[in-house]
Coordinates of N, CA, C and O in Angstrom, one line a residue:
X6 N 291.9 13.3 284.8 CA 291.4 13.8 286.1 C 290.5 12.7 286.7 O 290.5 12.5 287.9
X7 N 289.7 11.9 285.9 CA 288.9 10.9 286.4 C 289.7 9.8 287.1 O 289.3 9.2 288.1
X8 N 290.9 9.5 286.5 CA 291.8 8.5 287.0 C 292.3 8.9 288.4 O 292.3 8.0 289.3
X9 N 292.6 10.1 288.6 CA 293.1 10.6 289.9 C 292.0 10.5 290.9 O 292.2 10.1 292.0
X10 N 290.8 10.9 290.6 CA 289.6 10.8 291.5 C 289.4 9.3 291.9 O 289.1 9.0 293.0
X11 N 289.5 8.4 290.9 CA 289.3 7.0 291.2 C 290.4 6.5 292.1 O 290.1 5.7 293.0
X12 N 291.6 6.9 291.9 CA 292.7 6.5 292.8 C 292.5 7.0 294.2 O 292.7 6.3 295.2
X13 N 292.0 8.3 294.4 CA 291.8 8.8 295.7 C 290.6 8.1 296.4 O 290.7 7.7 297.6
X14 N 289.6 7.8 295.6 CA 288.4 7.0 296.2 C 288.9 5.6 296.6 O 288.5 5.2 297.7
X15 N 289.7 5.0 295.9 CA 290.2 3.6 296.2 C 291.1 3.7 297.5 O 290.9 2.8 298.4
X16 N 291.9 4.7 297.7 CA 292.7 4.8 298.9 C 291.9 5.1 300.1 O 292.1 4.6 301.2
X17 N 290.8 5.9 300.0 CA 290.0 6.2 301.1 C 289.2 4.9 301.5 O 289.1 4.6 302.7
X18 N 288.8 4.1 300.5 CA 288.1 2.9 300.8 C 289.0 1.9 301.6 O 288.7 1.3 302.6
X19 N 290.3 1.8 301.1 CA 291.3 1.0 301.8 C 291.6 1.5 303.2 O 291.7 0.7 304.1
X20 N 291.7 2.8 303.3 CA 292.0 3.4 304.6 C 290.9 3.1 305.6 O 291.2 2.7 306.8
X21 N 289.6 3.1 305.3 CA 288.5 2.9 306.2 C 288.3 1.4 306.4 O 287.8 1.0 307.5
X22 N 288.7 0.5 305.5 CA 288.6 -1.0 305.7 C 289.7 -1.6 306.6 O 289.5 -2.6 307.1
X23 N 290.8 -0.9 306.7 CA 291.9 -1.4 307.5 C 292.1 -0.5 308.7 O 292.8 0.5 308.7
X24 N 291.5 -0.9 309.9 CA 291.6 -0.1 311.1 C 293.0 0.0 311.7 O 293.3 0.9 312.3
X25 N 293.8 -1.0 311.4 CA 295.2 -1.0 311.9 C 296.0 0.1 311.2 O 296.7 0.9 311.9
X26 N 295.8 0.2 309.9 CA 296.5 1.3 309.2 C 296.0 2.7 309.7 O 296.8 3.6 309.9
X27 N 294.7 2.8 309.8 CA 294.1 4.0 310.3 C 294.7 4.4 311.7 O 295.0 5.6 311.9
X28 N 294.7 3.5 312.6 CA 295.2 3.7 313.9 C 296.7 4.1 313.9 O 297.1 5.1 314.6
X29 N 297.5 3.4 313.1 CA 298.9 3.8 313.0 C 299.1 5.2 312.4 O 300.0 6.0 312.9
X30 N 298.4 5.5 311.4 CA 298.5 6.8 310.8 C 298.1 7.9 311.8 O 298.8 8.9 311.9
X31 N 297.0 7.7 312.4 CA 296.5 8.8 313.4 C 297.5 8.9 314.6 O 297.7 10.0 315.1
X32 N 298.0 7.7 315.1 CA 298.9 7.7 316.2 C 300.2 8.4 315.8 O 300.7 9.3 316.5
X33 N 300.7 8.1 314.6 CA 302.0 8.7 314.2 C 301.8 10.2 314.0 O 302.6 11.0 314.4
X34 N 300.7 10.6 313.4 CA 300.4 12.1 313.2 C 300.3 12.8 314.5 O 300.9 13.8 314.7
X35 N 299.6 12.2 315.5 CA 299.4 12.8 316.8 C 300.7 12.9 317.5 O 301.1 13.9 318.2
X36 N 301.5 11.8 317.5 CA 302.8 11.8 318.2 C 303.7 12.8 317.6 O 304.5 13.5 318.3
X37 N 303.7 13.0 316.3 CA 304.6 14.0 315.6 C 304.2 15.4 316.1 O 305.1 16.2 316.4
X38 N 302.9 15.7 316.1 CA 302.5 17.0 316.5 C 302.9 17.3 318.0 O 303.4 18.4 318.3
X39 N 302.7 16.3 318.8 CA 303.0 16.5 320.3 C 304.5 16.7 320.4 O 305.0 17.6 321.1
X40 N 305.3 15.9 319.8 CA 306.8 16.0 319.9 C 307.3 17.3 319.3 O 308.2 17.9 319.9
X41 N 306.8 17.7 318.2 CA 307.2 19.0 317.6 C 306.8 20.2 318.5 O 307.6 21.1 318.6
X42 N 305.7 20.1 319.1 CA 305.3 21.2 320.0 C 306.1 21.4 321.2 O 306.4 22.5 321.7
X43 N 306.7 20.3 321.7 CA 307.6 20.3 322.9 C 309.0 20.6 322.5 O 309.8 21.2 323.3
X44 N 309.4 20.3 321.3 CA 310.8 20.4 320.9 C 311.1 21.8 320.3 O 312.3 22.3 320.4
X45 N 310.2 22.5 319.7 CA 310.4 23.8 319.2 C 310.4 24.8 320.3 O 309.5 24.9 321.1
X46 N 311.4 25.7 320.3 CA 311.5 26.7 321.3 C 311.6 28.0 320.6 O 312.6 28.2 319.9
X47 N 310.7 28.9 320.9 CA 310.7 30.1 320.1 C 311.2 31.3 321.0 O 311.4 32.4 320.4
X48 N 311.5 31.1 322.2 CA 312.0 32.2 323.1 C 313.5 32.0 323.2 O 314.0 30.9 323.4
X49 N 314.2 33.1 323.0 CA 315.6 33.0 323.1 C 316.1 33.6 324.4 O 315.5 34.4 325.1
X50 N 317.3 33.1 324.8 CA 318.0 33.7 326.0 C 319.5 33.5 325.8 O 319.9 32.6 325.0
X51 N 320.3 34.3 326.4 CA 321.7 34.2 326.3 C 322.3 34.2 324.9 O 323.0 33.4 324.5
X52 N 321.9 35.3 324.2 CA 322.3 35.5 322.8 C 323.8 36.0 322.9 O 324.1 37.0 323.5
X53 N 324.7 35.3 322.2 CA 326.1 35.7 322.3 C 326.3 37.0 321.6 O 325.9 37.2 320.4
X54 N 326.9 38.0 322.2 CA 327.1 39.3 321.7 C 328.5 39.8 321.9 O 329.2 39.4 322.8
X55 N 329.0 40.6 320.9 CA 330.3 41.2 321.0 C 330.1 42.7 321.2 O 329.1 43.3 320.6
X56 N 330.9 43.3 321.9 CA 330.8 44.8 322.2 C 332.0 45.5 321.6 O 333.1 45.2 321.8
X57 N 331.7 46.6 320.9 CA 332.7 47.5 320.3 C 332.4 48.8 320.9 O 331.6 49.6 320.5
X58 N 333.2 49.1 322.0 CA 333.0 50.4 322.8 C 334.1 51.3 322.4 O 335.2 51.2 323.0
X59 N 333.8 52.3 321.5 CA 334.9 53.3 321.1 C 335.0 54.4 322.1 O 335.9 55.1 322.1
X60 N 333.9 54.6 322.9 CA 333.9 55.7 323.8 C 334.7 55.5 325.1 O 335.4 56.3 325.6
X61 N 334.5 54.3 325.7 CA 335.3 53.9 326.9 C 335.1 54.9 328.1 O 336.0 55.2 328.7
X62 N 333.8 55.3 328.3 CA 333.5 56.2 329.4 C 332.5 55.5 330.3 O 332.0 54.4 330.0
X63 N 332.2 56.1 331.4 CA 331.3 55.6 332.4 C 329.9 55.4 331.8 O 329.2 54.4 332.0
X64 N 329.5 56.3 330.9 CA 328.2 56.2 330.3 C 328.1 55.0 329.4 O 327.1 54.2 329.4
X65 N 329.1 54.8 328.6 CA 329.1 53.6 327.7 C 329.2 52.3 328.4 O 328.6 51.3 328.1
X66 N 330.0 52.3 329.5 CA 330.1 51.1 330.3 C 328.8 50.8 331.0 O 328.5 49.6 331.2
X67 N 328.1 51.8 331.4 CA 326.7 51.6 332.0 C 325.8 50.9 331.0 O 325.0 50.0 331.4
X68 N 325.8 51.4 329.8 CA 325.0 50.8 328.7 C 325.4 49.4 328.5 O 324.5 48.5 328.4
X69 N 326.7 49.1 328.4 CA 327.2 47.8 328.1 C 326.7 46.9 329.3 O 326.3 45.7 329.1
X70 N 326.8 47.4 330.5 CA 326.4 46.6 331.7 C 325.0 46.2 331.7 O 324.6 45.1 332.0
X71 N 324.1 47.1 331.2 CA 322.7 46.8 331.0 C 322.5 45.7 330.1 O 321.5 44.9 330.2
X72 N 323.3 45.6 329.0 CA 323.1 44.6 328.0 C 323.6 43.2 328.6 O 322.9 42.2 328.4
X73 N 324.7 43.2 329.2 CA 325.3 41.9 329.6 C 324.8 41.4 331.0 O 325.1 40.2 331.3
X74 N 324.0 42.1 331.7 CA 323.5 41.6 333.0 C 322.1 41.1 332.8 O 321.4 40.8 333.8
X75 N 321.6 41.0 331.6 CA 320.2 40.4 331.4 C 320.4 39.0 331.0 O 321.5 38.5 330.7
X76 N 319.3 38.3 331.0 CA 319.3 36.9 330.6 C 319.2 36.8 329.1 O 319.2 35.7 328.5
X77 N 319.0 38.0 328.4 CA 318.9 38.0 326.9 C 320.2 37.9 326.2 O 320.2 37.3 325.1
X78 N 321.2 38.5 326.7 CA 322.5 38.5 326.1 C 323.6 38.0 327.0 O 323.5 38.1 328.2
X79 N 324.6 37.4 326.4 CA 325.8 37.0 327.1 C 327.0 37.5 326.3 O 327.0 37.4 325.1
X80 N 327.9 38.1 327.0 CA 329.1 38.7 326.4 C 330.0 37.6 325.9 O 330.5 36.7 326.6
X81 N 330.3 37.6 324.6 CA 331.3 36.7 324.0 C 332.6 37.3 324.1 O 333.6 36.7 324.5
X82 N 332.8 38.6 323.6 CA 334.1 39.3 323.7 C 333.9 40.8 323.4 O 332.9 41.2 322.9
X83 N 334.9 41.5 323.8 CA 335.0 42.9 323.4 C 335.9 42.9 322.2 O 336.8 42.2 322.1
X84 N 335.5 43.7 321.2 CA 336.3 43.8 320.0 C 336.7 45.3 319.8 O 336.2 46.2 320.4
X85 N 337.7 45.5 318.8 CA 338.2 46.8 318.6 C 338.0 47.3 317.1 O 338.4 48.4 316.8
X86 N 337.5 46.4 316.3 CA 337.3 46.8 314.9 C 336.0 46.2 314.4 O 335.5 45.2 314.9
X87 N 335.5 46.8 313.3 CA 334.3 46.3 312.6 C 334.6 44.9 312.0 O 333.7 44.0 311.9
X88 N 335.8 44.8 311.5 CA 336.2 43.5 310.9 C 336.1 42.3 311.8 O 335.7 41.2 311.4
X89 N 336.5 42.6 313.1 CA 336.4 41.5 314.1 C 334.9 41.1 314.2 O 334.6 39.9 314.3
X90 N 334.0 42.0 314.2 CA 332.6 41.7 314.4 C 332.1 40.9 313.2 O 331.4 39.9 313.3
X91 N 332.5 41.4 312.0 CA 332.1 40.6 310.8 C 332.6 39.2 310.8 O 331.9 38.3 310.4
X92 N 333.9 39.0 311.2 CA 334.5 37.7 311.3 C 333.7 36.8 312.3 O 333.5 35.6 312.0
X93 N 333.4 37.3 313.4 CA 332.8 36.6 314.5 C 331.4 36.2 314.0 O 330.9 35.1 314.3
X94 N 330.7 37.1 313.3 CA 329.3 36.7 312.8 C 329.4 35.7 311.7 O 328.7 34.7 311.7
X95 N 330.4 35.8 310.8 CA 330.6 34.9 309.8 C 330.9 33.5 310.3 O 330.5 32.5 309.7
X96 N 331.7 33.4 311.4 CA 332.1 32.1 312.0 C 331.0 31.5 312.8 O 331.1 30.4 313.3
X97 N 329.9 32.3 313.1 CA 328.8 31.8 313.9 C 329.1 31.9 315.4 O 328.4 31.2 316.2
X98 N 330.1 32.6 315.8 CA 330.5 32.7 317.2 C 329.6 33.7 318.0 O 329.4 33.5 319.2
X99 N 329.1 34.7 317.3 CA 328.2 35.6 317.9 C 327.0 35.8 317.1 O 327.0 35.5 315.9
X100 N 325.9 36.2 317.7 CA 324.6 36.4 316.9 C 324.3 37.9 316.9 O 323.4 38.3 316.1
X101 N 325.0 38.7 317.7 CA 324.7 40.2 317.7 C 326.0 40.9 318.1 O 326.9 40.4 318.7
X102 N 326.0 42.2 317.8 CA 327.1 43.1 318.2 C 326.5 44.5 318.6 O 325.5 45.0 317.9
X103 N 327.0 45.1 319.6 CA 326.7 46.4 320.0 C 327.8 47.3 319.8 O 329.0 47.0 320.2
X104 N 327.6 48.4 319.0 CA 328.7 49.3 318.6 C 328.3 50.7 319.2 O 327.3 51.3 318.9
X105 N 329.2 51.1 320.1 CA 329.1 52.4 320.8 C 330.1 53.3 320.2 O 331.3 53.1 320.4
X106 N 329.8 54.4 319.5 CA 330.8 55.2 318.9 C 331.5 56.1 319.9 O 331.0 56.3 321.0
X107 N 332.6 56.7 319.5 CA 333.3 57.6 320.3 C 332.5 58.9 320.5 O 331.6 59.2 319.7
X108 N 332.7 59.6 321.5 CA 332.1 60.9 321.8 C 330.6 60.8 322.2 O 329.9 61.8 322.3
X109 N 330.1 59.6 322.5 CA 328.7 59.4 322.9 C 328.4 60.1 324.2 O 327.4 60.7 324.4
X110 N 329.3 60.0 325.1 CA 329.1 60.7 326.4 C 329.1 62.2 326.3 O 328.3 62.9 327.0
X111 N 329.9 62.7 325.4 CA 329.9 64.2 325.2 C 328.6 64.6 324.6 O 328.1 65.7 325.0
X112 N 328.1 63.9 323.7 CA 326.8 64.2 323.1 C 325.7 64.2 324.1 O 324.8 65.1 324.2
X113 N 325.7 63.2 325.0 CA 324.7 63.1 326.0 C 324.8 64.2 327.0 O 323.8 64.7 327.5
X114 N 326.0 64.6 327.4 CA 326.2 65.7 328.3 C 325.8 67.0 327.7 O 325.3 67.9 328.4
X115 N 325.9 67.2 326.4 CA 325.5 68.4 325.7 C 324.0 68.4 325.3 O 323.6 69.2 324.5
X116 N 323.3 67.4 325.8 CA 321.8 67.3 325.6 C 321.5 67.1 324.1 O 320.5 67.6 323.6
X117 N 322.4 66.4 323.4 CA 322.2 66.1 322.0 C 321.9 64.6 321.8 O 322.2 63.8 322.7
X118 N 321.4 64.3 320.7 CA 321.0 62.9 320.4 C 322.3 62.1 320.1 O 323.1 62.6 319.3
X119 N 322.4 61.0 320.7 CA 323.6 60.1 320.4 C 323.0 58.8 319.8 O 322.0 58.3 320.2
X120 N 323.8 58.3 318.9 CA 323.4 57.0 318.2 C 324.3 55.9 318.5 O 325.5 56.1 318.6
X121 N 323.7 54.7 318.7 CA 324.5 53.5 318.8 C 324.0 52.6 317.7 O 323.0 52.8 317.1
X122 N 324.7 51.5 317.5 CA 324.4 50.5 316.5 C 324.3 49.1 317.1 O 325.2 48.7 317.8
X123 N 323.2 48.5 316.7 CA 323.0 47.1 317.1 C 323.0 46.2 315.8 O 322.2 46.5 314.9
X124 N 323.9 45.3 315.6 CA 323.9 44.5 314.5 C 323.6 43.0 314.9 O 324.1 42.6 315.9
X125 N 322.7 42.4 314.1 CA 322.4 41.0 314.4 C 322.5 40.1 313.2 O 322.3 40.6 312.1
X126 N 322.8 38.9 313.4 CA 322.8 37.9 312.4 C 321.4 37.4 312.2 O 320.7 36.8 313.0
X127 N 320.8 37.7 311.0 CA 319.4 37.4 310.7 C 319.2 36.1 310.0 O 318.2 35.9 309.3
X128 N 320.1 35.1 310.1 CA 319.9 33.8 309.5 C 318.7 33.2 310.1 O 317.9 32.6 309.4
X129 N 318.6 33.3 311.4 CA 317.4 32.8 312.1 C 316.5 34.1 312.4 O 316.8 34.9 313.3
X130 N 315.5 34.3 311.6 CA 314.7 35.5 311.7 C 314.0 35.7 313.0 O 313.9 36.8 313.6
X131 N 313.6 34.6 313.6 CA 312.9 34.6 314.9 C 313.9 35.1 316.0 O 313.6 36.0 316.8
X132 N 315.1 34.6 316.0 CA 316.1 35.0 317.0 C 316.6 36.4 316.8 O 316.7 37.2 317.7
X133 N 316.7 36.8 315.5 CA 317.1 38.2 315.2 C 316.0 39.2 315.7 O 316.3 40.2 316.3
X134 N 314.8 38.9 315.4 CA 313.7 39.8 315.7 C 313.6 39.9 317.2 O 313.4 41.0 317.8
X135 N 313.7 38.8 318.0 CA 313.7 38.9 319.4 C 314.9 39.6 320.0 O 314.7 40.4 320.9
X136 N 316.0 39.4 319.4 CA 317.2 40.1 319.9 C 317.1 41.6 319.7 O 317.4 42.4 320.5
X137 N 316.5 42.1 318.5 CA 316.3 43.5 318.3 C 315.3 44.0 319.3 O 315.5 45.1 319.8
X138 N 314.3 43.3 319.5 CA 313.3 43.7 320.5 C 313.9 43.9 321.9 O 313.6 44.9 322.6
X139 N 314.7 42.9 322.3 CA 315.3 43.0 323.6 C 316.3 44.2 323.7 O 316.3 45.0 324.7
X140 N 317.0 44.4 322.6 CA 318.0 45.6 322.5 C 317.2 46.9 322.6 O 317.6 47.8 323.3
X141 N 316.1 47.0 321.9 CA 315.3 48.2 322.0 C 314.7 48.5 323.4 O 314.7 49.6 323.8
X142 N 314.3 47.4 324.0 CA 313.8 47.5 325.4 C 314.9 48.0 326.4 O 314.7 48.9 327.2
X143 N 316.1 47.5 326.2 CA 317.2 47.9 327.1 C 317.6 49.3 326.8 O 317.8 50.1 327.7
X144 N 317.7 49.7 325.5 CA 318.0 51.1 325.2 C 316.9 52.1 325.7 O 317.2 53.2 326.2
X145 N 315.7 51.7 325.5 CA 314.6 52.5 326.0 C 314.7 52.7 327.5 O 314.4 53.8 328.0
X146 N 315.0 51.7 328.2 CA 315.2 51.8 329.7 C 316.3 52.7 330.0 O 316.3 53.5 331.0
X147 N 317.4 52.6 329.3 CA 318.6 53.5 329.5 C 318.2 54.9 329.2 O 318.6 55.8 329.9
X148 N 317.5 55.2 328.1 CA 317.0 56.5 327.8 C 316.2 57.1 328.9 O 316.3 58.3 329.2
X149 N 315.3 56.3 329.4 CA 314.4 56.7 330.5 C 315.3 57.2 331.7 O 315.0 58.2 332.3
X150 N 316.3 56.4 332.0 CA 317.2 56.8 333.1 C 317.9 58.1 332.8 O 318.0 58.9 333.7
X151 N 318.4 58.3 331.6 CA 319.0 59.5 331.2 C 318.1 60.7 331.3 O 318.5 61.8 331.9
X152 N 316.9 60.6 330.9 CA 315.9 61.7 330.9 C 315.6 62.0 332.4 O 315.5 63.2 332.7
X153 N 315.4 61.0 333.2 CA 315.1 61.3 334.6 C 316.2 62.0 335.3 O 316.0 63.0 336.1
X154 N 317.5 61.6 335.0 CA 318.6 62.3 335.6 C 318.7 63.7 335.1 O 319.0 64.6 335.9
X155 N 318.5 64.0 333.8 CA 318.5 65.4 333.3 C 317.5 66.2 334.0 O 317.7 67.4 334.4
X156 N 316.3 65.7 334.1 CA 315.2 66.5 334.7 C 315.5 66.8 336.2 O 315.3 67.9 336.7
X157 N 316.0 65.8 336.9 CA 316.3 66.0 338.3 C 317.4 67.0 338.5 O 317.4 67.8 339.5
X158 N 318.4 67.0 337.6 CA 319.5 68.0 337.7 C 319.0 69.4 337.4 O 319.6 70.4 337.9
X159 N 318.0 69.5 336.6 CA 317.4 70.9 336.3 C 316.4 71.3 337.4 O 315.8 72.4 337.3
X160 N 316.2 70.5 338.4 CA 315.3 70.9 339.5 C 313.9 70.4 339.4 O 313.1 70.6 340.3
X161 N 313.6 69.7 338.4 CA 312.3 69.0 338.2 C 312.4 67.6 338.8 O 313.0 66.8 338.2
X162 N 311.9 67.4 340.0 CA 312.0 66.2 340.6 C 310.9 65.2 340.2 O 309.7 65.5 340.5
X163 N 311.3 64.2 339.5 CA 310.3 63.2 339.0 C 310.9 61.8 339.3 O 312.1 61.6 339.0
X164 N 310.1 61.0 339.9 CA 310.6 59.7 340.3 C 310.4 58.7 339.1 O 311.1 57.8 339.0
X165 N 309.4 58.9 338.3 CA 309.1 58.0 337.2 C 308.4 58.8 336.1 O 307.6 59.7 336.3
X166 N 308.7 58.5 334.9 CA 308.2 59.1 333.7 C 306.7 58.6 333.5 O 306.5 57.4 333.6
X167 N 305.8 59.4 333.1 CA 304.5 58.9 332.9 C 304.5 58.2 331.5 O 305.3 58.4 330.7
X168 N 303.6 57.3 331.4 CA 303.4 56.5 330.2 C 302.8 55.2 330.5 O 302.3 54.9 331.6
X169 N 302.7 54.3 329.6 CA 302.1 53.0 329.7 C 303.2 52.0 330.0 O 304.2 51.9 329.3
X170 N 303.0 51.3 331.1 CA 303.9 50.2 331.5 C 303.2 48.9 331.0 O 302.2 48.5 331.6
X171 N 303.7 48.3 330.0 CA 303.1 47.1 329.5 C 303.9 45.9 330.0 O 305.1 45.8 329.7
X172 N 303.3 45.1 330.8 CA 303.9 43.9 331.3 C 303.0 42.7 331.0 O 301.8 42.8 331.1
X173 N 303.6 41.6 330.6 CA 302.8 40.4 330.3 C 302.8 39.5 331.5 O 303.8 39.3 332.1
X174 N 301.6 39.0 331.9 CA 301.5 38.1 333.0 C 300.7 36.9 332.6 O 299.5 37.1 332.3
X175 N 301.3 35.8 332.5 CA 300.5 34.6 332.1 C 299.6 34.2 333.3 O 300.0 34.2 334.4
X176 N 298.4 33.8 332.9 CA 297.5 33.3 333.9 C 297.3 31.8 333.7 O 297.4 31.3 332.6
X177 N 297.1 31.1 334.8 CA 297.0 29.6 334.8 C 295.5 29.3 335.0 O 294.9 29.7 336.0
X178 N 294.9 28.5 334.1 CA 293.6 28.0 334.2 C 293.6 26.5 334.2 O 294.1 25.9 333.2
X179 N 293.1 25.9 335.3 CA 293.1 24.4 335.3 C 292.2 23.8 334.3 O 292.2 22.7 334.0
X180 N 291.2 24.6 333.8 CA 290.3 24.0 332.8 C 290.8 24.3 331.5 O 290.4 24.0 330.5

């Protein structure tokens, strides 16, 4: 242990005696930090998605339209089997898939709960987490639209559902 402490002490003495080495090390460290901060991008957009729509009704098409008209997802292709989805994910061609089961519009018309499935490739955990968050937001907005339509059809006229509207707004400070 004493040998290691002696070696560390010698290196620190050398480091402080040679200002050129110190400047190069600090410059390189600072340059790496700055370059890395500009090159890493944590926000995703245009995530390639495949759609498996077994229902093929206006309701399911409206939901699909909500997904593909955002900047978060881009339609790679429509598929007709789960195997196609699995192959596309394994090949790296898509990062997510939306599966809409048959009879979803009938369940919605009968005022019953309908389920959809969102599958994502979680190799990149950040991208998968953001994709799930975007998908939840789109489905929540679609649910809000369905609830408002149901209430309006029953004679309860509501323009907007009460609740908390959380929006992020960045502020710029010159200081």
